[in-house]
Short mmCIF file of C-alpha atoms in Angstrom, two decimals:
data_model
loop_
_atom_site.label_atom_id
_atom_site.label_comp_id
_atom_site.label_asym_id
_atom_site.label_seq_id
_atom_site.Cartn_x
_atom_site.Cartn_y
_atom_site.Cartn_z
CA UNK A 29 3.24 -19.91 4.60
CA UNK A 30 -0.33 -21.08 5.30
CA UNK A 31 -0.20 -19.80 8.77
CA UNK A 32 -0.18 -16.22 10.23
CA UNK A 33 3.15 -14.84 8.76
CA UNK A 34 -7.70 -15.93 13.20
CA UNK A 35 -13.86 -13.85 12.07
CA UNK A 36 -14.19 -13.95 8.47
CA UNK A 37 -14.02 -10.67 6.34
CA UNK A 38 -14.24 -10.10 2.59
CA UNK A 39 -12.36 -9.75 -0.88
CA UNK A 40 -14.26 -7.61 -3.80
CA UNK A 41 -12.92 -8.26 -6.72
CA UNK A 42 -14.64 -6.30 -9.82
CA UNK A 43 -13.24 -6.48 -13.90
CA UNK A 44 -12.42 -3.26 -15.65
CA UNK A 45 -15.49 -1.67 -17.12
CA UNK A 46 -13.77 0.18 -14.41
CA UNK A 47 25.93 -1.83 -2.23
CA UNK A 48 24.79 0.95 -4.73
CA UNK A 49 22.44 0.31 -7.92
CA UNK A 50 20.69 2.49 -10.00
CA UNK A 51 17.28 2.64 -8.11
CA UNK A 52 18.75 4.57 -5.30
CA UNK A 53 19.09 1.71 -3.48
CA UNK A 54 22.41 1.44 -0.95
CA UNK A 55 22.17 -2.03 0.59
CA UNK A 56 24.20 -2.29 4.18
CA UNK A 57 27.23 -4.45 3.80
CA UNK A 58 26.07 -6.22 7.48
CA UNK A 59 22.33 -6.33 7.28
CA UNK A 60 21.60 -6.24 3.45
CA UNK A 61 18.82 -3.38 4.18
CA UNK A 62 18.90 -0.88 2.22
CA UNK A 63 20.30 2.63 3.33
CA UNK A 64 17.20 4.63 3.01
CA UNK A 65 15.04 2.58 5.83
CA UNK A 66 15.71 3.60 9.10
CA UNK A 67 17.70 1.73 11.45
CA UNK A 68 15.06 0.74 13.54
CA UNK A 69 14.43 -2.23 10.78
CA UNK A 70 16.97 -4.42 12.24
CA UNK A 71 14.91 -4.85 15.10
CA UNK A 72 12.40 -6.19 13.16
CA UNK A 73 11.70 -9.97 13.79
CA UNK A 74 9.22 -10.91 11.08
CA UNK A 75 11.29 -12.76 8.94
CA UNK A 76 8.84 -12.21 5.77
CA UNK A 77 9.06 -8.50 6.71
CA UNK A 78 12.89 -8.79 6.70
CA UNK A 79 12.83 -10.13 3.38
CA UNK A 80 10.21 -7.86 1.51
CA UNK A 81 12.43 -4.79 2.91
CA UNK A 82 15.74 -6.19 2.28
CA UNK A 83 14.20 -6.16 -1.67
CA UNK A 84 12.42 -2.69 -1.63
CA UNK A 85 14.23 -0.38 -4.09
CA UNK A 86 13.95 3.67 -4.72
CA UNK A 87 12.61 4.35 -8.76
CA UNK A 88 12.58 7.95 -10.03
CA UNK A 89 9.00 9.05 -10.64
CA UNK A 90 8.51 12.27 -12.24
CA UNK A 91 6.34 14.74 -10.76
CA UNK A 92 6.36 18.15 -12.59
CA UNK A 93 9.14 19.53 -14.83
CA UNK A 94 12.17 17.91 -16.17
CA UNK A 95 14.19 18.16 -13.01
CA UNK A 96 11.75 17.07 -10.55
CA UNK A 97 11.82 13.56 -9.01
CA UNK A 98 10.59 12.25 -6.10
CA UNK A 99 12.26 8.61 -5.21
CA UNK A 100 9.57 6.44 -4.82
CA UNK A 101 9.93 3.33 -2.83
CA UNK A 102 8.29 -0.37 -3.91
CA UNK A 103 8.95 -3.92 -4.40
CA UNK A 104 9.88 -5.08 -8.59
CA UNK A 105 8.94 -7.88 -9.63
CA UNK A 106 11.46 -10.09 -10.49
CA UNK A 107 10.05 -11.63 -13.84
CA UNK A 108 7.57 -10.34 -16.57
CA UNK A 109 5.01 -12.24 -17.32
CA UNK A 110 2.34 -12.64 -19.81
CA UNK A 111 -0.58 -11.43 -17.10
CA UNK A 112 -0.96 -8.26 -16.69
CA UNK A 113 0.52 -6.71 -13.83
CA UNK A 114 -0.46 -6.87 -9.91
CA UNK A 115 0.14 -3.98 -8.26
CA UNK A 116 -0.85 -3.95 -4.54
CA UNK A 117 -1.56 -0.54 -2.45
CA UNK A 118 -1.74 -0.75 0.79
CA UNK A 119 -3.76 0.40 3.80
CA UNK A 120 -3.86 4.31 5.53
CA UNK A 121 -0.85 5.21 6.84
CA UNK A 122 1.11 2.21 5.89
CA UNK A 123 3.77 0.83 3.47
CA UNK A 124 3.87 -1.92 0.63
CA UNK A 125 5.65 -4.42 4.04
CA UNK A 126 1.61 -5.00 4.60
CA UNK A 127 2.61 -7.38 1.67
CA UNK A 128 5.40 -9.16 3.50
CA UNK A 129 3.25 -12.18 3.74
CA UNK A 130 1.00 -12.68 0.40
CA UNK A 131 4.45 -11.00 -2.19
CA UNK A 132 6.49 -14.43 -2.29
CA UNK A 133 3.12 -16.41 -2.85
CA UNK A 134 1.71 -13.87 -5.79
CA UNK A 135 5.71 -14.33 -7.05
CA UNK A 136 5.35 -18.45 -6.79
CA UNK A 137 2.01 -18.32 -8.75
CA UNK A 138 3.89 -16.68 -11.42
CA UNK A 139 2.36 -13.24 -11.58
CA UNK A 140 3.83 -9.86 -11.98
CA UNK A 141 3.50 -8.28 -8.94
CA UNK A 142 4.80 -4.47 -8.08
CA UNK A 143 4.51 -3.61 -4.29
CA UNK A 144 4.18 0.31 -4.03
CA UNK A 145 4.03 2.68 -1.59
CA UNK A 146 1.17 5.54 -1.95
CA UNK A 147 2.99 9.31 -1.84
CA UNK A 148 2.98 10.33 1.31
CA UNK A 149 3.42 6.97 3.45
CA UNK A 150 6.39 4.10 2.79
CA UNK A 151 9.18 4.63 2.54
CA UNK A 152 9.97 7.78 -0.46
CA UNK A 153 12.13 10.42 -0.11
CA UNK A 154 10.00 13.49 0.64
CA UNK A 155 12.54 15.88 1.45
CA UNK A 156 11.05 18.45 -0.24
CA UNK A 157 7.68 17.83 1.28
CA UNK A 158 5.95 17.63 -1.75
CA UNK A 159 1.68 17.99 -1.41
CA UNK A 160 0.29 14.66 -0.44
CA UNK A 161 -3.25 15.36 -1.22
CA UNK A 162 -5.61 12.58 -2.92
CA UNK A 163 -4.99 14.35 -6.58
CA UNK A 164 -0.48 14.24 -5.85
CA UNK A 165 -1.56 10.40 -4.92
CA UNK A 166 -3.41 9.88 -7.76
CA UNK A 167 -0.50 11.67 -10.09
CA UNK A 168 2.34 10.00 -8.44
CA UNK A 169 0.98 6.59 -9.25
CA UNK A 170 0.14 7.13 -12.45
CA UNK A 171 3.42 8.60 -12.96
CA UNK A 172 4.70 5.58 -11.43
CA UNK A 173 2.61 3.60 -13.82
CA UNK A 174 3.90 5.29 -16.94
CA UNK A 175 7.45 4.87 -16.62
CA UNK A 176 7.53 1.88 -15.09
CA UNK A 177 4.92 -0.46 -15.81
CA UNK A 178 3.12 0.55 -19.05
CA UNK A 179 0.72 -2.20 -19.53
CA UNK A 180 -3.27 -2.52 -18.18
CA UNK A 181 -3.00 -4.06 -14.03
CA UNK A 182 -4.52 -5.59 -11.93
CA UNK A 183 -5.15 -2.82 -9.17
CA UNK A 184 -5.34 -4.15 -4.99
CA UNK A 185 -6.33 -1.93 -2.74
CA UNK A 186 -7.42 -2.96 0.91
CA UNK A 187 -9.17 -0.81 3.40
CA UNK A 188 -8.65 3.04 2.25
CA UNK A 189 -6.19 1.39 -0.54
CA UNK A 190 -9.48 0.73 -2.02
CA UNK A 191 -10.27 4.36 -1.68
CA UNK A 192 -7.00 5.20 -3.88
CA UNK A 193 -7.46 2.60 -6.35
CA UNK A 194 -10.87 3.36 -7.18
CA UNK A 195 -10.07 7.17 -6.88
CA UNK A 196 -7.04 5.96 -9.67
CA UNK A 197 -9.49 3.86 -12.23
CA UNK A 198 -12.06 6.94 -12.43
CA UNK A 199 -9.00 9.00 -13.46
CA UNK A 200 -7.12 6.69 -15.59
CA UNK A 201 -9.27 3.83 -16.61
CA UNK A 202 -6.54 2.85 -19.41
CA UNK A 203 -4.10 1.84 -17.53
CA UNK A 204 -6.51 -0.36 -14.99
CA UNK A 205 -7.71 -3.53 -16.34
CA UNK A 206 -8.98 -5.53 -12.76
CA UNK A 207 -9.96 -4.12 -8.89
CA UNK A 208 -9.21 -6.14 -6.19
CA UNK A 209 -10.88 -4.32 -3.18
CA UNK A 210 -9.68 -5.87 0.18
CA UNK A 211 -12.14 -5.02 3.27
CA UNK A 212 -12.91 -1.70 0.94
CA UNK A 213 -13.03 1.55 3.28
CA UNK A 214 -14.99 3.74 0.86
CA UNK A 215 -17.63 5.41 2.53
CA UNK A 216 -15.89 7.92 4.63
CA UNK A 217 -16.62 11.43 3.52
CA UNK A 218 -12.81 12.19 3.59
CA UNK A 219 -10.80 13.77 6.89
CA UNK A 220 -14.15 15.86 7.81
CA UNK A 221 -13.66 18.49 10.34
CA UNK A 222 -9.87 17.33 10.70
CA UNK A 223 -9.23 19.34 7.80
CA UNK A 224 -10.37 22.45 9.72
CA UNK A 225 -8.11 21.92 12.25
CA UNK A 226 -5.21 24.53 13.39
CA UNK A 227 -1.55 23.51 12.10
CA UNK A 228 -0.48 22.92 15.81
CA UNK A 229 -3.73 20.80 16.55
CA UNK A 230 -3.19 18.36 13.55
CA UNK A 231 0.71 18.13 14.04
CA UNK A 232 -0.27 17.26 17.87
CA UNK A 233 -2.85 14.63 16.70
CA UNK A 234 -0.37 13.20 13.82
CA UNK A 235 2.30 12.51 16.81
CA UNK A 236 -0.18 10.89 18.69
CA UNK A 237 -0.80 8.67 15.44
CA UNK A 238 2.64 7.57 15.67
CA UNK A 239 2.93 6.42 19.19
CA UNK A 240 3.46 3.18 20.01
CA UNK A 241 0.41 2.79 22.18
CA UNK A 242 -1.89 3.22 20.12
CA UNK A 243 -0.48 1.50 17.21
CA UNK A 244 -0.33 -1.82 19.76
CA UNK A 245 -4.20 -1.07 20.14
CA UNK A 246 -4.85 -0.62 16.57
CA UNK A 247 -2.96 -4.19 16.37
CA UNK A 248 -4.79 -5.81 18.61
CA UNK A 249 -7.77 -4.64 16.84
CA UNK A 250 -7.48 -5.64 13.54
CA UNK A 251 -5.73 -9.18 13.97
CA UNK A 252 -6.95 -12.07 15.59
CA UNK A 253 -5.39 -14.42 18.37
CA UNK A 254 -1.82 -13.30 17.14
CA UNK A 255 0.53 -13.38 20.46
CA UNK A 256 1.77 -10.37 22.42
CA UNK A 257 5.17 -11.11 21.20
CA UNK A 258 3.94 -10.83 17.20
CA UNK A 259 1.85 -7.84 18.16
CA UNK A 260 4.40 -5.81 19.46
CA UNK A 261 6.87 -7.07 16.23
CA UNK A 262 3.84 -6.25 14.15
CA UNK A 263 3.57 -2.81 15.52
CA UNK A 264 7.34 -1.96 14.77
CA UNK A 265 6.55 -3.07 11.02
CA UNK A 266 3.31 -1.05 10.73
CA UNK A 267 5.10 1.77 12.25
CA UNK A 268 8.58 1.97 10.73
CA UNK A 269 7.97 4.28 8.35
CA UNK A 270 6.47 7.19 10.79
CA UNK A 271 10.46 7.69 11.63
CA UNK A 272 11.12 9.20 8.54
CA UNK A 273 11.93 12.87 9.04
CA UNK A 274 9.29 14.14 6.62
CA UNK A 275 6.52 11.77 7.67
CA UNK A 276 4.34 14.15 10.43
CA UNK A 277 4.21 16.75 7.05
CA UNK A 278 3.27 14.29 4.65
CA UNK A 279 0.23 13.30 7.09
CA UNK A 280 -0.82 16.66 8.06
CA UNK A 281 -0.61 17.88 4.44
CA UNK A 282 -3.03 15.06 3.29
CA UNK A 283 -5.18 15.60 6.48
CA UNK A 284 -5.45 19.22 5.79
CA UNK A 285 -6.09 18.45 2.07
CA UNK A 286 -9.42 16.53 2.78
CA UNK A 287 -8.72 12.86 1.99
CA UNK A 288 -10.37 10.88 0.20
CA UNK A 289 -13.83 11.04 -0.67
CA UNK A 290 -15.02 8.70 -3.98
CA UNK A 291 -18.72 7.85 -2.58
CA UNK A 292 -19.49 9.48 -5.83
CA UNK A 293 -16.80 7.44 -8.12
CA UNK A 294 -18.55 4.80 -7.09
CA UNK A 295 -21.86 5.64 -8.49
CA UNK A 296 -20.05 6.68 -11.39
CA UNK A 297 -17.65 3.42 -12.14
CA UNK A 298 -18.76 0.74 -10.18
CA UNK A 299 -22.54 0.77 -10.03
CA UNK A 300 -23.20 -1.12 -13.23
CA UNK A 301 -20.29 -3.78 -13.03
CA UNK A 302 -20.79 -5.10 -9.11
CA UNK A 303 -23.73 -7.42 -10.47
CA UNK A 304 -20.38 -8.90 -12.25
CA UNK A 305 -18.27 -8.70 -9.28
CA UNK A 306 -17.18 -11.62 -7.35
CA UNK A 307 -17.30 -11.46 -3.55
CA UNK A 308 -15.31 -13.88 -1.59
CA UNK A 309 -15.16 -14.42 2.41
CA UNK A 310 -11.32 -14.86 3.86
CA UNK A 311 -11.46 -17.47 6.86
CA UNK A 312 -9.86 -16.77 9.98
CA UNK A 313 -9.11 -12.88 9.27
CA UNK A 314 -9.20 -9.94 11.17
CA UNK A 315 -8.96 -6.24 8.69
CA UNK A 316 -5.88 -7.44 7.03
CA UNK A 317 -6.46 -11.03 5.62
CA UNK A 318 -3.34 -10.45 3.40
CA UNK A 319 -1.48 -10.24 6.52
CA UNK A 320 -3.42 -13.16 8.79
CA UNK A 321 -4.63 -15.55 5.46
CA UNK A 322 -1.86 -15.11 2.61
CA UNK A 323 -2.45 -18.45 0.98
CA UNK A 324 -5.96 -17.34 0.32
CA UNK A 325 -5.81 -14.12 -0.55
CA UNK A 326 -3.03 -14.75 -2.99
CA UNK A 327 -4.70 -17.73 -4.31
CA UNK A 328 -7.84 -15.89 -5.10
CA UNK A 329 -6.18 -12.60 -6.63
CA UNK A 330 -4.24 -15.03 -8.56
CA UNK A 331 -7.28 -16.70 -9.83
CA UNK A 332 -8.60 -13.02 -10.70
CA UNK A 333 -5.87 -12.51 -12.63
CA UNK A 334 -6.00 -15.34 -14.69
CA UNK A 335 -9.64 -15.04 -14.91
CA UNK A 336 -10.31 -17.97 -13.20
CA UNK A 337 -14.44 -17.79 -11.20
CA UNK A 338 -12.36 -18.93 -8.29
#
């Protein structure tokens, strides 16, 4: 588990100052997937990946009146325990399998951890192509967070995941007790000119976000001296859930909406608690050290958790 499931990058941590079941869950009979994840998962590889999606479940999150649901996909935990919650966001345009690697080692440590995916990317059902903007994000996870997990957590967000998680504190500060910001992308002035851009344009770019090509590249970018073999298996995780019918109109619809944009959040929350923040480097890490370094990433949110100066 130590291994790759190699540049060093960094971890911000900062407290709070800032068969059918009832999750809609089918599991196949011959692969023990369940029924909402396309096919295209059996081809997967990545045995950690293999396991996190064989446990990812469907919860109904209310959205607007009575009668309105959206089926949101994540990862339970499988225990409570007397920690707060960890609940782990994941990067742009990606689903809560970024966890495949770190999950079973936050589980081991003994901590509560929720994998979830951010509206709009993972693995939901958004057949009714609901808005994806930053503020349905934000609403979706707290709704999530309301009926689900009720208690002050311990929020993980890496690169634009930090972006939603400090977008979420601002908003609801009860219900987050700890950051964890992984490689933080919070800068960026949201989508920019992209939002400008004609329906046919951005549905044209969006496909092109999809394609295999440059997902490889992307790979190859942001993990270090993994094999070609891994990096094309990588791709097909990172990628699986762009084959969902609704995905192209969940992008476009946050693209057009702006993004995200918390530069001034940050003034606002975090400018008076990162003189208590603790910084750590993660060895041998490209942008996704909870992918390349598990041991050490879940060792030090663990730590965080527990309030250990790890």
């Amino acid at each position: 588990m130590a291994k790759k499931c190699g540049g060093s990058r960094g971890l911000l941590s900062s407290s709070k100052g800032v068969v059918s079941n009832s999750s809609g869950a089918v599991a196949s009979c011959t692969t023990g997937f369940p029924s909402f994840l396309p096919k295209e998962v059996e081809k997967i590889k990545d045995p950690y990946a293999r396991t996190l999606a064989q446990r990812m479940e469907r919860l109904p999150v209310q959205i607007g009146s009575s009668e309105s649901f959206i089926m949101s996909s994540c990862v339970k935990p499988q225990k409570q325990s007397e920690i707060n919650p960890v609940v782990l966001l994941h990067c742009f345009d990606s689903s809560c399998l970024e966890w495949r690697c770190a999950y079973p080692l936050l589980e081991e440590a003994g901590l509560e951890a929720w994998a979830v995916d951010v509206l709009g990317w993972g693995f939901s059902d958004l057949e009714r192509r609901p808005p994806c903007s930053a503020a349905s994000k934000r609403h979706h996870l707290y709704q999530f967070w309301k009926s689900y997990i009720r208690r002050p957590m311990i929020l993980v967000g890496p690169s634009l995941g930090a972006s939603v998680a400090i977008d979420f504190a601002v908003h609801h500060p009860v219900a987050v007790e700890k950051l964890v910001l992984i490689n933080a992308s919070v800068y960026a002035e949201g989508t920019g000119d992209l939002a400008k851009l004609p329906k046919f344009l951005a549905y044209a770019g969006v496909s092109l976000l999809k394609s295999i090509p440059l997902r490889l590249y992307a790979n190859l970018l942001a993990f270090n001296g993994i094999s070609l073999s891994t990096t094309f298996d990588w791709t097909n995780v990172g990628r699986l859930h762009c084959l969902l019918p609704w995905w192209k109109d969940a992008t476009v619809s946050f693209m057009s909406s702006g993004g995200y944009n918390v530069i001034s959040q940050i003034k606002q929350r975090l400018r008076c608690e990162l003189p208590c923040a603790i910084m750590r480097l993660i060895p041998d890490s490209g942008h996704l050290p909870h992918v390349e370094n598990p041991t050490s990433v879940a060792k030090l949110i663990a730590g965080f958790a527990r309030n250990d100066r790890c």
